[in-house]
Amino acid sequence: MENYNKLKSLVASIEADADKFFNNGNSAAGTRVRKGLQDIKTLAQEIRNEVTSKKNDEKK
């Protein structure tokens, strides 16, 4: 659950930069959004692996 909370926090943290990029055309903010999305992708994959592991452990 800890990683899930980190994921929610990451999504919230890029909101301001997403607004700056999409509404104001700030390309530097776009770069920060892309980096944030990459971090989200990595963390989401970790969560997927945890869920799969826990699910498989319960079957044993």
N, CA, C and O atoms as a GROMACS GRO file, in nm:
protein
  240
    1MET      N    1   0.082  -0.119   0.000
    1MET     CA    2   0.000   0.000   0.000
    1MET      C    3   0.086   0.126   0.000
    1MET      O    4   0.044   0.231  -0.048
    2GLU      N    5   0.206   0.114   0.053
    2GLU     CA    6   0.297   0.228   0.058
    2GLU      C    7   0.330   0.278  -0.083
    2GLU      O    8   0.327   0.399  -0.109
    3ASN      N    9   0.361   0.184  -0.174
    3ASN     CA   10   0.393   0.224  -0.311
    3ASN      C   11   0.272   0.286  -0.381
    3ASN      O   12   0.288   0.376  -0.463
    4TYR      N   13   0.153   0.239  -0.348
    4TYR     CA   14   0.032   0.296  -0.407
    4TYR      C   15   0.017   0.443  -0.365
    4TYR      O   16  -0.020   0.528  -0.446
    5ASN      N   17   0.045   0.471  -0.240
    5ASN     CA   18   0.038   0.609  -0.192
    5ASN      C   19   0.145   0.696  -0.258
    5ASN      O   20   0.121   0.813  -0.288
    6LYS      N   21   0.263   0.638  -0.282
    6LYS     CA   22   0.368   0.710  -0.354
    6LYS      C   23   0.323   0.742  -0.496
    6LYS      O   24   0.349   0.851  -0.548
    7LEU      N   25   0.254   0.646  -0.558
    7LEU     CA   26   0.204   0.665  -0.694
    7LEU      C   27   0.105   0.782  -0.699
    7LEU      O   28   0.112   0.867  -0.787
    8LYS      N   29   0.012   0.785  -0.604
    8LYS     CA   30  -0.084   0.895  -0.598
    8LYS      C   31  -0.014   1.028  -0.579
    8LYS      O   32  -0.052   1.129  -0.639
    9SER      N   33   0.089   1.028  -0.497
    9SER     CA   34   0.165   1.150  -0.472
    9SER      C   35   0.237   1.197  -0.598
    9SER      O   36   0.241   1.316  -0.627
   10LEU      N   37   0.294   1.103  -0.672
   10LEU     CA   38   0.364   1.138  -0.797
   10LEU      C   39   0.268   1.199  -0.898
   10LEU      O   40   0.300   1.298  -0.963
   11VAL      N   41   0.151   1.140  -0.911
   11VAL     CA   42   0.052   1.193  -1.005
   11VAL      C   43   0.016   1.336  -0.966
   11VAL      O   44   0.009   1.425  -1.051
   12ALA      N   45  -0.006   1.358  -0.838
   12ALA     CA   46  -0.040   1.493  -0.791
   12ALA      C   47   0.074   1.591  -0.813
   12ALA      O   48   0.050   1.709  -0.840
   13SER      N   49   0.198   1.543  -0.802
   13SER     CA   50   0.312   1.633  -0.812
   13SER      C   51   0.335   1.685  -0.954
   13SER      O   52   0.397   1.791  -0.970
   14ILE      N   53   0.288   1.616  -1.055
   14ILE     CA   54   0.311   1.665  -1.192
   14ILE      C   55   0.194   1.750  -1.243
   14ILE      O   56   0.199   1.802  -1.354
   15GLU      N   57   0.090   1.763  -1.162
   15GLU     CA   58  -0.029   1.836  -1.207
   15GLU      C   59   0.003   1.982  -1.245
   15GLU      O   60  -0.043   2.030  -1.348
   16ALA      N   61   0.079   2.050  -1.164
   16ALA     CA   62   0.111   2.190  -1.191
   16ALA      C   63   0.191   2.203  -1.320
   16ALA      O   64   0.166   2.292  -1.401
   17ASP      N   65   0.289   2.115  -1.339
   17ASP     CA   66   0.369   2.121  -1.461
   17ASP      C   67   0.286   2.084  -1.583
   17ASP      O   68   0.307   2.141  -1.691
   18ALA      N   69   0.194   1.991  -1.569
   18ALA     CA   70   0.106   1.955  -1.681
   18ALA      C   71   0.022   2.076  -1.720
   18ALA      O   72   0.003   2.103  -1.839
   19ASP      N   73  -0.028   2.149  -1.622
   19ASP     CA   74  -0.106   2.270  -1.649
   19ASP      C   75  -0.020   2.374  -1.722
   19ASP      O   76  -0.066   2.435  -1.819
   20LYS      N   77   0.103   2.394  -1.675
   20LYS     CA   78   0.192   2.491  -1.738
   20LYS      C   79   0.222   2.452  -1.883
   20LYS      O   80   0.228   2.538  -1.970
   21PHE      N   81   0.240   2.323  -1.907
   21PHE     CA   82   0.273   2.278  -2.042
   21PHE      C   83   0.153   2.289  -2.135
   21PHE      O   84   0.162   2.348  -2.242
   22PHE      N   85   0.040   2.231  -2.095
   22PHE     CA   86  -0.075   2.224  -2.184
   22PHE      C   87  -0.147   2.358  -2.201
   22PHE      O   88  -0.200   2.386  -2.308
   23ASN      N   89  -0.150   2.438  -2.097
   23ASN     CA   90  -0.225   2.564  -2.105
   23ASN      C   91  -0.139   2.685  -2.139
   23ASN      O   92  -0.188   2.782  -2.196
   24ASN      N   93  -0.010   2.680  -2.104
   24ASN     CA   94   0.076   2.796  -2.127
   24ASN      C   95   0.187   2.770  -2.228
   24ASN      O   96   0.259   2.862  -2.265
   25GLY      N   97   0.201   2.646  -2.272
   25GLY     CA   98   0.304   2.615  -2.372
   25GLY      C   99   0.445   2.617  -2.318
   25GLY      O  100   0.540   2.636  -2.395
   26ASN      N  101   0.462   2.597  -2.189
   26ASN     CA  102   0.596   2.598  -2.127
   26ASN      C  103   0.664   2.463  -2.155
   26ASN      O  104   0.629   2.361  -2.096
   27SER      N  105   0.761   2.464  -2.246
   27SER     CA  106   0.823   2.337  -2.287
   27SER      C  107   0.909   2.276  -2.176
   27SER      O  108   0.922   2.153  -2.170
   28ALA      N  109   0.966   2.356  -2.089
   28ALA     CA  110   1.044   2.301  -1.977
   28ALA      C  111   0.952   2.223  -1.883
   28ALA      O  112   0.992   2.120  -1.828
   29ALA      N  113   0.831   2.271  -1.865
   29ALA     CA  114   0.734   2.199  -1.783
   29ALA      C  115   0.699   2.067  -1.850
   29ALA      O  116   0.676   1.968  -1.781
   30GLY      N  117   0.694   2.065  -1.982
   30GLY     CA  118   0.668   1.941  -2.056
   30GLY      C  119   0.775   1.837  -2.030
   30GLY      O  120   0.744   1.718  -2.018
   31THR      N  121   0.898   1.880  -2.020
   31THR     CA  122   1.009   1.789  -1.990
   31THR      C  123   0.991   1.730  -1.850
   31THR      O  124   1.013   1.610  -1.829
   32ARG      N  125   0.951   1.813  -1.755
   32ARG     CA  126   0.928   1.764  -1.618
   32ARG      C  127   0.810   1.667  -1.613
   32ARG      O  128   0.813   1.570  -1.538
   33VAL      N  129   0.708   1.694  -1.693
   33VAL     CA  130   0.593   1.603  -1.699
   33VAL      C  131   0.637   1.468  -1.754
   33VAL      O  132   0.599   1.363  -1.700
   34ARG      N  133   0.717   1.469  -1.858
   34ARG     CA  134   0.765   1.344  -1.917
   34ARG      C  135   0.847   1.264  -1.816
   34ARG      O  136   0.831   1.142  -1.807
   35LYS      N  137   0.934   1.332  -1.741
   35LYS     CA  138   1.014   1.262  -1.640
   35LYS      C  139   0.923   1.205  -1.531
   35LYS      O  140   0.941   1.092  -1.486
   36GLY      N  141   0.827   1.284  -1.489
   36GLY     CA  142   0.732   1.238  -1.388
   36GLY      C  143   0.654   1.117  -1.435
   36GLY      O  144   0.631   1.023  -1.358
   37LEU      N  145   0.613   1.118  -1.560
   37LEU     CA  146   0.540   1.004  -1.614
   37LEU      C  147   0.627   0.880  -1.622
   37LEU      O  148   0.578   0.768  -1.602
   38GLN      N  149   0.755   0.898  -1.650
   38GLN     CA  150   0.847   0.783  -1.651
   38GLN      C  151   0.860   0.726  -1.510
   38GLN      O  152   0.862   0.604  -1.493
   39ASP      N  153   0.868   0.813  -1.410
   39ASP     CA  154   0.875   0.767  -1.271
   39ASP      C  155   0.747   0.692  -1.233
   39ASP      O  156   0.752   0.591  -1.163
   40ILE      N  157   0.633   0.743  -1.280
   40ILE     CA  158   0.504   0.678  -1.254
   40ILE      C  159   0.502   0.539  -1.318
   40ILE      O  160   0.457   0.442  -1.257
   41LYS      N  161   0.551   0.531  -1.440
   41LYS     CA  162   0.555   0.403  -1.510
   41LYS      C  163   0.638   0.300  -1.433
   41LYS      O  164   0.597   0.186  -1.416
   42THR      N  165   0.754   0.343  -1.387
   42THR     CA  166   0.843   0.254  -1.312
   42THR      C  167   0.778   0.207  -1.182
   42THR      O  168   0.781   0.089  -1.150
   43LEU      N  169   0.720   0.300  -1.109
   43LEU     CA  170   0.655   0.266  -0.983
   43LEU      C  171   0.533   0.177  -1.006
   43LEU      O  172   0.507   0.084  -0.928
   44ALA      N  173   0.458   0.205  -1.111
   44ALA     CA  174   0.341   0.122  -1.142
   44ALA      C  175   0.384  -0.022  -1.172
   44ALA      O  176   0.316  -0.116  -1.132
   45GLN      N  177   0.496  -0.039  -1.240
   45GLN     CA  178   0.545  -0.173  -1.269
   45GLN      C  179   0.586  -0.245  -1.140
   45GLN      O  180   0.561  -0.364  -1.125
   46GLU      N  181   0.647  -0.172  -1.047
   46GLU     CA  182   0.682  -0.231  -0.918
   46GLU      C  183   0.557  -0.277  -0.844
   46GLU      O  184   0.555  -0.385  -0.784
   47ILE      N  185   0.453  -0.195  -0.848
   47ILE     CA  186   0.328  -0.231  -0.781
   47ILE      C  187   0.267  -0.354  -0.848
   47ILE      O  188   0.218  -0.444  -0.779
   48ARG      N  189   0.270  -0.359  -0.980
   48ARG     CA  190   0.219  -0.476  -1.052
   48ARG      C  191   0.292  -0.603  -1.007
   48ARG      O  192   0.230  -0.706  -0.984
   49ASN      N  193   0.424  -0.594  -0.995
   49ASN     CA  194   0.503  -0.710  -0.952
   49ASN      C  195   0.468  -0.752  -0.810
   49ASN      O  196   0.460  -0.871  -0.780
   50GLU      N  197   0.448  -0.654  -0.721
   50GLU     CA  198   0.409  -0.685  -0.584
   50GLU      C  199   0.274  -0.755  -0.579
   50GLU      O  200   0.256  -0.853  -0.506
   51VAL      N  201   0.179  -0.704  -0.656
   51VAL     CA  202   0.044  -0.763  -0.658
   51VAL      C  203   0.051  -0.907  -0.709
   51VAL      O  204  -0.010  -0.997  -0.651
   52THR      N  205   0.124  -0.927  -0.817
   52THR     CA  206   0.137  -1.061  -0.874
   52THR      C  207   0.202  -1.156  -0.774
   52THR      O  208   0.156  -1.269  -0.758
   53SER      N  209   0.307  -1.111  -0.709
   53SER     CA  210   0.377  -1.194  -0.611
   53SER      C  211   0.285  -1.231  -0.496
   53SER      O  212   0.279  -1.346  -0.454
   54LYS      N  213   0.214  -1.131  -0.443
   54LYS     CA  214   0.123  -1.158  -0.331
   54LYS      C  215   0.011  -1.252  -0.374
   54LYS      O  216  -0.026  -1.342  -0.299
   55LYS      N  217  -0.042  -1.233  -0.492
   55LYS     CA  218  -0.150  -1.318  -0.542
   55LYS      C  219  -0.101  -1.462  -0.557
   55LYS      O  220  -0.173  -1.556  -0.521
   56ASN      N  221   0.020  -1.480  -0.609
   56ASN     CA  222   0.073  -1.614  -0.629
   56ASN      C  223   0.109  -1.680  -0.495
   56ASN      O  224   0.096  -1.802  -0.482
   57ASP      N  225   0.153  -1.602  -0.397
   57ASP     CA  226   0.184  -1.658  -0.265
   57ASP      C  227   0.059  -1.708  -0.196
   57ASP      O  228   0.064  -1.806  -0.121
   58GLU      N  229  -0.055  -1.643  -0.219
   58GLU     CA  230  -0.180  -1.684  -0.157
   58GLU      C  231  -0.231  -1.815  -0.215
   58GLU      O  232  -0.306  -1.887  -0.148
   59LYS      N  233  -0.193  -1.846  -0.338
   59LYS     CA  234  -0.239  -1.970  -0.401
   59LYS      C  235  -0.168  -2.093  -0.346
   59LYS      O  236  -0.217  -2.205  -0.361
   60LYS      N  237  -0.054  -2.073  -0.284
   60LYS     CA  238   0.025  -2.185  -0.233
   60LYS      C  239  -0.032  -2.241  -0.106
   60LYS      O  240   0.023  -2.336  -0.049
   0.00000   0.00000   0.00000
